[in-house]
Amino acid sequence: MKDLQFPINFTFNVTTISNDFTATDASGRTIAYVRQKMFKLKEDINIYNNENKSNLTHNIKADKWIDFSAAYSMKDAQGNEIGKIARKGWASIWKAHYELIDQHQKLQYHIREDNAWVKVLDGVLGQIPLIGGFTGYLFNPSYTVSDLKGQAVCQLKKEASFFGRKFKLSKLKPIDNDDDERIILGFMMMVLLERRRG
């Protein structure tokens, strides 16, 4: 995941039984196919270079069974740790809050949900027959990455789409290539968790 052209688009597959999506960059090039292993006690995510799953590039795995405040270790294909994403348990009940930690185990970025009410309305109206199918067009939560100085560097936004299957990751200011990879991997894990929450 080097020299990427932003924005990065995540498109979930709604025709498969697994929780999976494809990530493409601004040129339309597939940069990753993300597949969540089914029926695992711990979250276990494999990331491939394409939908054919011909080359495993990364793996993300939870450090504990119950993911209320779990940390998720991000590694490359050789098993080298790139960093971690950790959910802030109680702080995430109302408004999602995650921390991105670098390969040296140091806090580097915060990811926060921009407006919790969007998710609440999406969840409530999504339970209503007929109307529920269209909430993907009405309510689109967004999540912003900020550095330790509080400056926004990236934003992930759900796009208007049937079943809420499309997300766009935009860069708000220049950052290092290593950070690009860590942020993208972190959002890949986070979007799987947040989509499950509603």
Coordinates of N, CA and C in Angstrom, one line a residue:
M1 N 0.8 -1.2 0.0 CA 0.0 0.0 0.0 C 0.9 1.2 0.0
K2 N 1.7 1.4 -1.0 CA 2.5 2.5 -1.2 C 2.1 3.4 -2.3
D3 N 2.4 4.7 -2.2 CA 2.1 5.7 -3.3 C 0.7 5.6 -3.7
L4 N -0.2 5.7 -2.8 CA -1.6 5.6 -3.1 C -2.2 6.9 -3.6
Q5 N -3.2 6.8 -4.4 CA -3.9 8.1 -4.8 C -5.2 8.1 -4.1
F6 N -5.3 9.2 -3.3 CA -6.6 9.4 -2.5 C -7.6 10.1 -3.4
P7 N -8.9 10.0 -3.1 CA -9.5 9.2 -2.1 C -9.5 7.7 -2.3
I8 N -9.6 6.9 -1.2 CA -9.7 5.5 -1.3 C -11.1 5.1 -1.1
N9 N -11.7 4.2 -1.9 CA -13.1 3.8 -1.8 C -13.2 2.4 -1.3
F10 N -14.0 2.2 -0.3 CA -14.3 0.8 0.2 C -15.7 0.5 -0.3
T11 N -15.9 -0.7 -1.0 CA -17.2 -1.1 -1.5 C -17.4 -2.5 -1.0
F12 N -18.4 -2.7 -0.1 CA -18.8 -4.0 0.4 C -19.5 -4.8 -0.6
N13 N -19.3 -6.1 -0.5 CA -20.0 -7.1 -1.4 C -21.2 -7.5 -0.6
V14 N -22.4 -7.3 -1.2 CA -23.6 -7.7 -0.5 C -24.1 -9.0 -1.0
T15 N -23.4 -9.6 -2.0 CA -23.9 -10.9 -2.6 C -23.2 -12.1 -2.0
T16 N -22.3 -11.9 -1.0 CA -21.5 -13.0 -0.4 C -21.9 -13.1 1.0
I17 N -21.7 -14.3 1.6 CA -22.1 -14.6 3.0 C -21.1 -14.0 4.0
S18 N -19.9 -13.8 3.5 CA -18.8 -13.3 4.3 C -18.8 -11.8 4.4
N19 N -18.2 -11.2 5.4 CA -18.1 -9.8 5.5 C -16.9 -9.3 4.8
D20 N -17.0 -8.9 3.5 CA -15.8 -8.6 2.7 C -16.1 -7.3 1.9
F21 N -15.0 -6.7 1.5 CA -15.1 -5.5 0.7 C -13.8 -5.3 -0.1
T22 N -13.9 -4.5 -1.2 CA -12.8 -4.2 -2.0 C -12.4 -2.7 -1.8
A23 N -11.1 -2.4 -1.8 CA -10.6 -1.1 -1.7 C -9.9 -0.7 -3.0
T24 N -10.3 0.5 -3.5 CA -9.7 1.0 -4.8 C -9.3 2.4 -4.5
D25 N -8.2 2.8 -5.3 CA -7.8 4.2 -5.1 C -8.4 5.1 -6.1
A26 N -8.0 6.3 -6.2 CA -8.7 7.3 -7.1 C -8.6 7.0 -8.5
S27 N -7.6 6.2 -8.9 CA -7.4 5.8 -10.3 C -8.3 4.6 -10.7
G28 N -9.0 4.0 -9.7 CA -9.8 2.8 -9.9 C -9.0 1.5 -9.7
R29 N -7.8 1.6 -9.4 CA -6.9 0.4 -9.2 C -7.3 -0.2 -7.8
T30 N -7.5 -1.6 -7.9 CA -7.7 -2.3 -6.6 C -6.5 -2.4 -5.8
I31 N -6.5 -1.9 -4.6 CA -5.4 -1.9 -3.7 C -5.5 -3.0 -2.6
A32 N -6.7 -3.5 -2.4 CA -6.9 -4.5 -1.4 C -8.3 -5.2 -1.5
Y33 N -8.3 -6.4 -1.1 CA -9.6 -7.2 -0.9 C -9.5 -7.6 0.5
V34 N -10.5 -7.2 1.3 CA -10.5 -7.4 2.8 C -11.6 -8.4 3.1
R35 N -11.2 -9.5 3.8 CA -12.1 -10.6 4.1 C -12.0 -10.9 5.6
Q36 N -13.2 -10.9 6.2 CA -13.3 -11.2 7.6 C -13.6 -12.7 7.7
K37 N -12.7 -13.4 8.5 CA -12.9 -14.8 8.7 C -14.2 -15.1 9.5
M38 N -15.0 -16.0 9.1 CA -16.3 -16.3 9.7 C -16.1 -17.2 10.9
F39 N -17.0 -17.1 11.9 CA -17.1 -18.0 13.0 C -15.8 -18.1 13.8
K40 N -15.2 -16.9 14.0 CA -14.0 -16.9 14.8 C -14.3 -16.2 16.2
L41 N -13.8 -16.8 17.3 CA -14.0 -16.2 18.6 C -13.3 -14.8 18.7
K42 N -12.1 -14.7 18.0 CA -11.4 -13.4 17.9 C -11.5 -12.9 16.5
E43 N -11.6 -11.6 16.4 CA -11.7 -11.0 15.0 C -10.4 -11.4 14.3
D44 N -10.5 -11.8 13.0 CA -9.3 -12.2 12.2 C -9.6 -11.8 10.8
I45 N -8.9 -10.8 10.3 CA -9.1 -10.2 9.0 C -7.9 -10.5 8.1
N46 N -8.1 -11.0 6.9 CA -7.1 -11.2 5.9 C -7.3 -10.1 4.9
I47 N -6.1 -9.6 4.4 CA -6.2 -8.5 3.4 C -5.3 -9.0 2.2
Y48 N -5.9 -9.1 1.0 CA -5.2 -9.6 -0.2 C -5.0 -8.5 -1.1
N49 N -4.2 -8.7 -2.2 CA -3.9 -7.6 -3.1 C -5.0 -7.5 -4.2
N50 N -5.9 -8.6 -4.3 CA -7.0 -8.5 -5.2 C -8.1 -9.5 -4.8
E51 N -9.2 -9.5 -5.5 CA -10.4 -10.4 -5.2 C -10.1 -11.8 -5.4
N52 N -9.1 -12.2 -6.2 CA -8.7 -13.6 -6.4 C -8.0 -14.2 -5.2
K53 N -7.6 -13.3 -4.3 CA -6.9 -13.8 -3.1 C -5.6 -14.5 -3.4
S54 N -4.9 -14.0 -4.4 CA -3.7 -14.7 -4.9 C -2.5 -14.3 -4.0
N55 N -2.6 -13.2 -3.3 CA -1.4 -12.7 -2.5 C -1.9 -12.1 -1.2
L56 N -1.6 -12.7 -0.1 CA -1.9 -12.1 1.2 C -0.9 -11.0 1.5
T57 N -1.4 -9.8 1.8 CA -0.5 -8.7 2.1 C -0.5 -8.3 3.6
H58 N -1.6 -8.5 4.3 CA -1.7 -8.0 5.7 C -2.7 -8.9 6.4
N59 N -2.6 -8.9 7.7 CA -3.5 -9.6 8.6 C -3.8 -8.6 9.8
I60 N -5.0 -8.6 10.3 CA -5.4 -7.9 11.4 C -6.1 -8.8 12.4
K61 N -5.7 -8.9 13.6 CA -6.2 -9.9 14.6 C -6.4 -9.2 15.9
A62 N -7.5 -9.6 16.6 CA -7.8 -9.0 17.9 C -7.0 -9.7 19.0
D63 N -6.7 -9.0 20.0 CA -5.9 -9.5 21.1 C -6.7 -10.2 22.2
K64 N -8.0 -10.2 22.1 CA -8.9 -10.8 23.1 C -10.2 -11.2 22.4
W65 N -10.9 -12.2 23.1 CA -12.2 -12.7 22.5 C -13.3 -11.6 22.5
I66 N -13.5 -10.9 23.6 CA -14.5 -9.9 23.7 C -14.0 -8.6 23.2
D67 N -14.6 -8.0 22.2 CA -14.0 -6.9 21.5 C -14.5 -5.5 22.0
F68 N -15.1 -5.5 23.2 CA -15.6 -4.2 23.8 C -14.5 -3.1 23.8
S69 N -13.3 -3.5 24.3 CA -12.2 -2.6 24.3 C -10.9 -3.3 23.8
A70 N -11.1 -4.1 22.8 CA -10.0 -4.9 22.3 C -9.0 -4.0 21.4
A71 N -7.8 -4.5 21.3 CA -6.8 -3.9 20.4 C -6.6 -4.8 19.2
Y72 N -6.4 -4.3 18.1 CA -6.3 -5.2 16.9 C -4.9 -4.9 16.3
S73 N -4.1 -6.0 16.2 CA -2.7 -5.9 15.7 C -2.7 -6.0 14.2
M74 N -2.0 -5.1 13.6 CA -1.9 -5.0 12.1 C -0.5 -5.5 11.7
K75 N -0.5 -6.5 10.9 CA 0.8 -7.1 10.5 C 0.9 -7.2 9.0
D76 N 2.1 -7.2 8.4 CA 2.3 -7.4 7.0 C 2.4 -8.9 6.8
A77 N 2.6 -9.4 5.5 CA 2.6 -10.8 5.2 C 3.7 -11.5 5.8
Q78 N 4.8 -10.8 6.2 CA 5.9 -11.5 6.9 C 5.8 -11.5 8.4
G79 N 4.7 -11.0 8.9 CA 4.4 -11.0 10.3 C 5.0 -9.8 11.1
N80 N 5.5 -8.8 10.4 CA 6.0 -7.6 11.0 C 4.9 -6.7 11.4
E81 N 4.9 -6.3 12.7 CA 3.8 -5.4 13.1 C 3.9 -4.0 12.6
I82 N 2.8 -3.5 12.0 CA 2.8 -2.2 11.5 C 2.2 -1.2 12.5
G83 N 1.4 -1.7 13.4 CA 0.8 -0.9 14.4 C -0.5 -1.6 14.9
K84 N -1.3 -0.9 15.7 CA -2.5 -1.4 16.3 C -3.6 -0.3 16.2
I85 N -4.8 -0.8 16.2 CA -6.0 0.1 16.4 C -6.7 -0.4 17.6
A86 N -7.0 0.5 18.5 CA -7.6 0.1 19.8 C -8.9 0.9 20.0
R87 N -10.0 0.1 20.3 CA -11.2 0.8 20.6 C -11.2 1.3 22.0
K88 N -11.6 2.5 22.2 CA -11.8 3.1 23.6 C -13.2 2.7 24.1
G89 N -13.2 1.6 24.9 CA -14.4 0.9 25.3 C -15.6 1.8 25.7
W90 N -15.6 2.3 26.9 CA -16.7 3.1 27.4 C -16.9 4.4 26.6
A91 N -15.8 5.0 26.1 CA -15.9 6.2 25.3 C -16.6 6.0 24.0
S92 N -16.6 4.7 23.5 CA -17.2 4.4 22.2 C -18.7 4.0 22.3
I93 N -19.2 4.0 23.5 CA -20.6 3.6 23.6 C -21.5 4.6 22.8
W94 N -21.3 5.9 23.1 CA -22.2 6.9 22.4 C -21.6 7.3 21.1
K95 N -20.3 7.6 21.1 CA -19.6 8.1 19.9 C -18.3 7.3 19.7
A96 N -18.2 6.7 18.6 CA -17.0 5.8 18.3 C -15.7 6.6 18.5
H97 N -14.8 6.0 19.2 CA -13.5 6.5 19.4 C -12.4 5.4 19.4
Y98 N -11.5 5.5 18.6 CA -10.4 4.6 18.4 C -9.1 5.3 18.5
E99 N -8.0 4.5 18.8 CA -6.7 5.1 18.8 C -5.8 4.3 17.9
L100 N -5.0 4.9 17.1 CA -4.0 4.3 16.2 C -2.6 4.4 16.9
I101 N -2.0 3.2 17.0 CA -0.7 3.1 17.7 C 0.3 2.6 16.7
D102 N 1.5 3.2 16.7 CA 2.5 2.9 15.7 C 3.2 1.6 16.1
Q103 N 4.2 1.2 15.3 CA 4.9 -0.1 15.4 C 5.8 -0.1 16.7
H104 N 6.0 1.1 17.3 CA 6.8 1.2 18.5 C 5.9 1.3 19.7
Q105 N 4.6 1.0 19.6 CA 3.6 1.0 20.7 C 3.3 2.4 21.2
K106 N 3.5 3.4 20.4 CA 3.2 4.8 20.8 C 2.0 5.3 20.1
L107 N 1.1 5.9 20.9 CA -0.1 6.5 20.4 C 0.3 7.6 19.3
Q108 N -0.4 7.5 18.1 CA 0.0 8.3 17.0 C -1.2 9.2 16.6
Y109 N -2.4 8.6 16.5 CA -3.6 9.3 16.0 C -4.8 8.8 16.8
H110 N -5.8 9.7 16.8 CA -7.2 9.4 17.3 C -8.1 9.3 16.1
I111 N -9.1 8.4 16.2 CA -10.2 8.4 15.2 C -11.5 8.6 16.0
R112 N -12.2 9.6 15.6 CA -13.5 9.9 16.3 C -14.6 10.0 15.3
E113 N -15.8 9.5 15.7 CA -17.0 9.7 15.0 C -17.4 11.2 15.0
D114 N -17.8 11.7 13.9 CA -18.1 13.2 13.9 C -19.4 13.5 14.5
N115 N -20.4 12.7 14.3 CA -21.8 13.0 14.8 C -22.5 11.7 15.1
A116 N -22.6 11.4 16.4 CA -23.2 10.2 16.9 C -24.7 10.0 16.5
W117 N -25.4 11.2 16.4 CA -26.9 11.1 16.1 C -27.2 10.5 14.7
V118 N -26.2 10.6 13.8 CA -26.4 10.1 12.5 C -26.6 8.5 12.6
K119 N -25.7 7.9 13.4 CA -25.7 6.5 13.6 C -27.0 6.1 14.3
V120 N -27.4 6.8 15.3 CA -28.6 6.5 16.1 C -29.8 6.5 15.1
L121 N -30.0 7.6 14.3 CA -31.1 7.7 13.4 C -31.1 6.5 12.4
D122 N -29.9 6.2 11.9 CA -29.7 5.2 10.9 C -30.2 3.8 11.5
G123 N -29.8 3.6 12.8 CA -30.1 2.3 13.5 C -31.6 2.2 13.8
V124 N -32.2 3.3 14.2 CA -33.7 3.3 14.6 C -34.5 3.1 13.3
L125 N -34.3 4.0 12.3 CA -35.1 3.9 11.1 C -34.8 2.7 10.3
G126 N -33.6 2.1 10.4 CA -33.3 0.9 9.7 C -34.1 -0.3 10.1
Q127 N -34.7 -0.3 11.3 CA -35.6 -1.4 11.7 C -37.0 -1.3 11.2
I128 N -37.4 -0.2 10.5 CA -38.7 -0.1 10.0 C -38.8 -0.7 8.6
P129 N -39.8 -1.6 8.4 CA -39.9 -2.3 7.1 C -40.1 -1.3 6.0
L130 N -39.6 -1.6 4.9 CA -39.6 -0.7 3.7 C -38.6 0.5 3.8
I131 N -38.8 1.3 4.9 CA -38.0 2.5 5.0 C -36.5 2.1 5.3
G132 N -36.3 1.0 6.1 CA -35.0 0.5 6.5 C -34.0 0.4 5.3
G133 N -34.5 -0.1 4.2 CA -33.6 -0.3 3.0 C -33.1 1.0 2.4
F134 N -33.7 2.1 2.8 CA -33.3 3.4 2.2 C -32.4 4.3 3.1
T135 N -32.2 3.8 4.3 CA -31.4 4.6 5.3 C -30.0 4.8 4.8
G136 N -29.5 3.9 4.0 CA -28.2 4.1 3.4 C -28.0 5.3 2.5
Y137 N -29.2 5.9 2.1 CA -29.2 7.1 1.3 C -29.4 8.3 2.2
L138 N -29.9 8.1 3.4 CA -30.3 9.2 4.2 C -29.3 9.6 5.3
F139 N -28.7 8.6 5.9 CA -27.8 8.8 7.1 C -26.4 8.3 6.8
N140 N -25.4 9.2 6.7 CA -24.1 8.8 6.4 C -23.1 9.3 7.4
P141 N -22.7 8.4 8.4 CA -21.8 8.8 9.4 C -20.4 9.1 8.8
S142 N -19.6 9.9 9.5 CA -18.2 10.1 9.1 C -17.3 10.0 10.3
Y143 N -16.0 9.7 10.1 CA -15.0 9.5 11.1 C -13.8 10.2 10.7
T144 N -13.2 11.0 11.7 CA -12.0 11.8 11.4 C -10.8 11.4 12.2
V145 N -9.7 11.3 11.5 CA -8.4 11.0 12.1 C -7.7 12.3 12.4
S146 N -7.3 12.4 13.7 CA -6.6 13.6 14.0 C -5.3 13.2 14.7
D147 N -4.2 14.1 14.5 CA -2.9 13.8 15.2 C -3.0 14.2 16.6
L148 N -1.9 14.1 17.3 CA -1.8 14.4 18.7 C -1.9 15.9 19.0
K149 N -1.8 16.7 18.0 CA -2.0 18.2 18.1 C -3.5 18.6 17.8
G150 N -4.3 17.6 17.5 CA -5.7 17.8 17.2 C -6.0 18.2 15.8
Q151 N -5.0 18.1 14.9 CA -5.2 18.5 13.5 C -5.7 17.3 12.7
A152 N -6.8 17.6 12.0 CA -7.4 16.5 11.2 C -6.5 16.1 10.0
V153 N -6.3 14.8 9.8 CA -5.5 14.4 8.7 C -6.2 13.6 7.6
C154 N -7.2 12.8 8.0 CA -8.0 12.0 7.1 C -9.4 11.9 7.6
Q155 N -10.3 11.6 6.7 CA -11.8 11.4 7.0 C -12.4 10.3 6.2
L156 N -13.1 9.4 6.9 CA -13.8 8.3 6.3 C -15.3 8.7 6.3
K157 N -16.0 8.6 5.2 CA -17.4 9.0 5.2 C -18.2 7.9 4.4
K158 N -19.3 7.5 5.0 CA -20.2 6.6 4.4 C -20.9 7.3 3.2
E159 N -20.9 6.7 2.1 CA -21.5 7.4 0.9 C -23.0 6.9 0.8
A160 N -23.8 7.7 0.2 CA -25.2 7.4 -0.1 C -25.2 6.1 -1.0
S161 N -25.7 5.0 -0.5 CA -25.8 3.8 -1.3 C -26.7 2.8 -0.6
F162 N -27.3 1.9 -1.5 CA -28.2 0.9 -1.0 C -27.5 0.0 0.0
F163 N -28.1 -0.3 1.1 CA -27.5 -1.2 2.2 C -26.2 -0.6 2.8
G164 N -25.9 0.7 2.6 CA -24.8 1.4 3.2 C -23.5 0.7 2.8
R165 N -23.3 0.4 1.6 CA -22.1 -0.5 1.2 C -20.9 0.3 0.7
K166 N -21.0 1.6 0.6 CA -19.8 2.4 0.1 C -19.3 3.4 1.1
F167 N -18.0 3.5 1.2 CA -17.3 4.4 2.0 C -16.1 5.1 1.3
K168 N -15.9 6.3 1.6 CA -14.8 7.0 1.0 C -13.8 7.6 2.0
L169 N -12.5 7.3 1.8 CA -11.5 7.8 2.7 C -10.7 8.9 2.0
S170 N -10.8 10.1 2.6 CA -10.1 11.2 2.0 C -9.0 11.7 2.8
K171 N -7.9 12.2 2.2 CA -6.8 12.8 2.9 C -7.0 14.3 3.1
L172 N -6.8 14.8 4.3 CA -7.1 16.2 4.5 C -5.8 17.0 4.5
K173 N -4.7 16.4 4.8 CA -3.4 17.0 4.8 C -2.3 16.0 4.5
P174 N -1.1 16.4 4.0 CA -0.1 15.4 3.7 C 0.4 14.7 4.9
I175 N 0.7 13.4 4.8 CA 1.2 12.6 5.8 C 2.2 11.6 5.2
D176 N 3.1 10.9 6.1 CA 4.1 10.0 5.6 C 3.4 8.8 5.0
N177 N 4.1 8.1 4.0 CA 3.6 6.9 3.4 C 3.3 5.8 4.4
D178 N 4.2 5.7 5.4 CA 4.0 4.6 6.5 C 2.7 4.9 7.2
D179 N 2.4 6.2 7.5 CA 1.2 6.5 8.2 C 0.0 6.2 7.3
D180 N 0.1 6.5 6.0 CA -1.0 6.1 5.1 C -1.4 4.7 5.3
E181 N -0.5 3.8 5.2 CA -0.7 2.4 5.4 C -1.4 2.1 6.7
R182 N -0.9 2.6 7.8 CA -1.4 2.4 9.1 C -2.9 2.9 9.2
I183 N -3.1 4.1 8.7 CA -4.4 4.7 8.8 C -5.4 3.9 7.9
I184 N -5.0 3.5 6.7 CA -5.9 2.7 5.9 C -6.3 1.3 6.5
L185 N -5.3 0.6 7.0 CA -5.5 -0.6 7.7 C -6.4 -0.4 8.9
G186 N -6.1 0.6 9.7 CA -7.0 0.9 10.9 C -8.4 1.1 10.5
F187 N -8.6 1.9 9.4 CA -10.0 2.1 9.0 C -10.7 0.9 8.4
M188 N -9.9 0.0 7.8 CA -10.4 -1.3 7.3 C -11.0 -2.1 8.5
M189 N -10.3 -2.1 9.6 CA -10.8 -2.8 10.8 C -12.0 -2.1 11.4
M190 N -11.8 -0.8 11.5 CA -12.9 0.0 12.1 C -14.2 -0.1 11.4
V191 N -14.1 0.0 10.0 CA -15.4 0.0 9.3 C -16.1 -1.3 9.4
L192 N -15.4 -2.4 9.6 CA -16.1 -3.7 9.8 C -16.8 -3.7 11.2
L193 N -16.1 -3.2 12.2 CA -16.7 -3.1 13.5 C -17.9 -2.2 13.6
E194 N -17.8 -1.0 13.0 CA -18.8 0.0 13.0 C -20.0 -0.4 12.2
R195 N -19.8 -1.1 11.1 CA -20.9 -1.5 10.3 C -21.8 -2.6 11.0
R196 N -21.1 -3.4 11.8 CA -21.8 -4.4 12.6 C -22.6 -3.7 13.7
R197 N -22.1 -2.6 14.2 CA -22.8 -1.9 15.3 C -24.1 -1.2 14.8
G198 N -24.1 -1.0 13.5 CA -25.3 -0.3 12.9 C -25.0 1.0 12.2

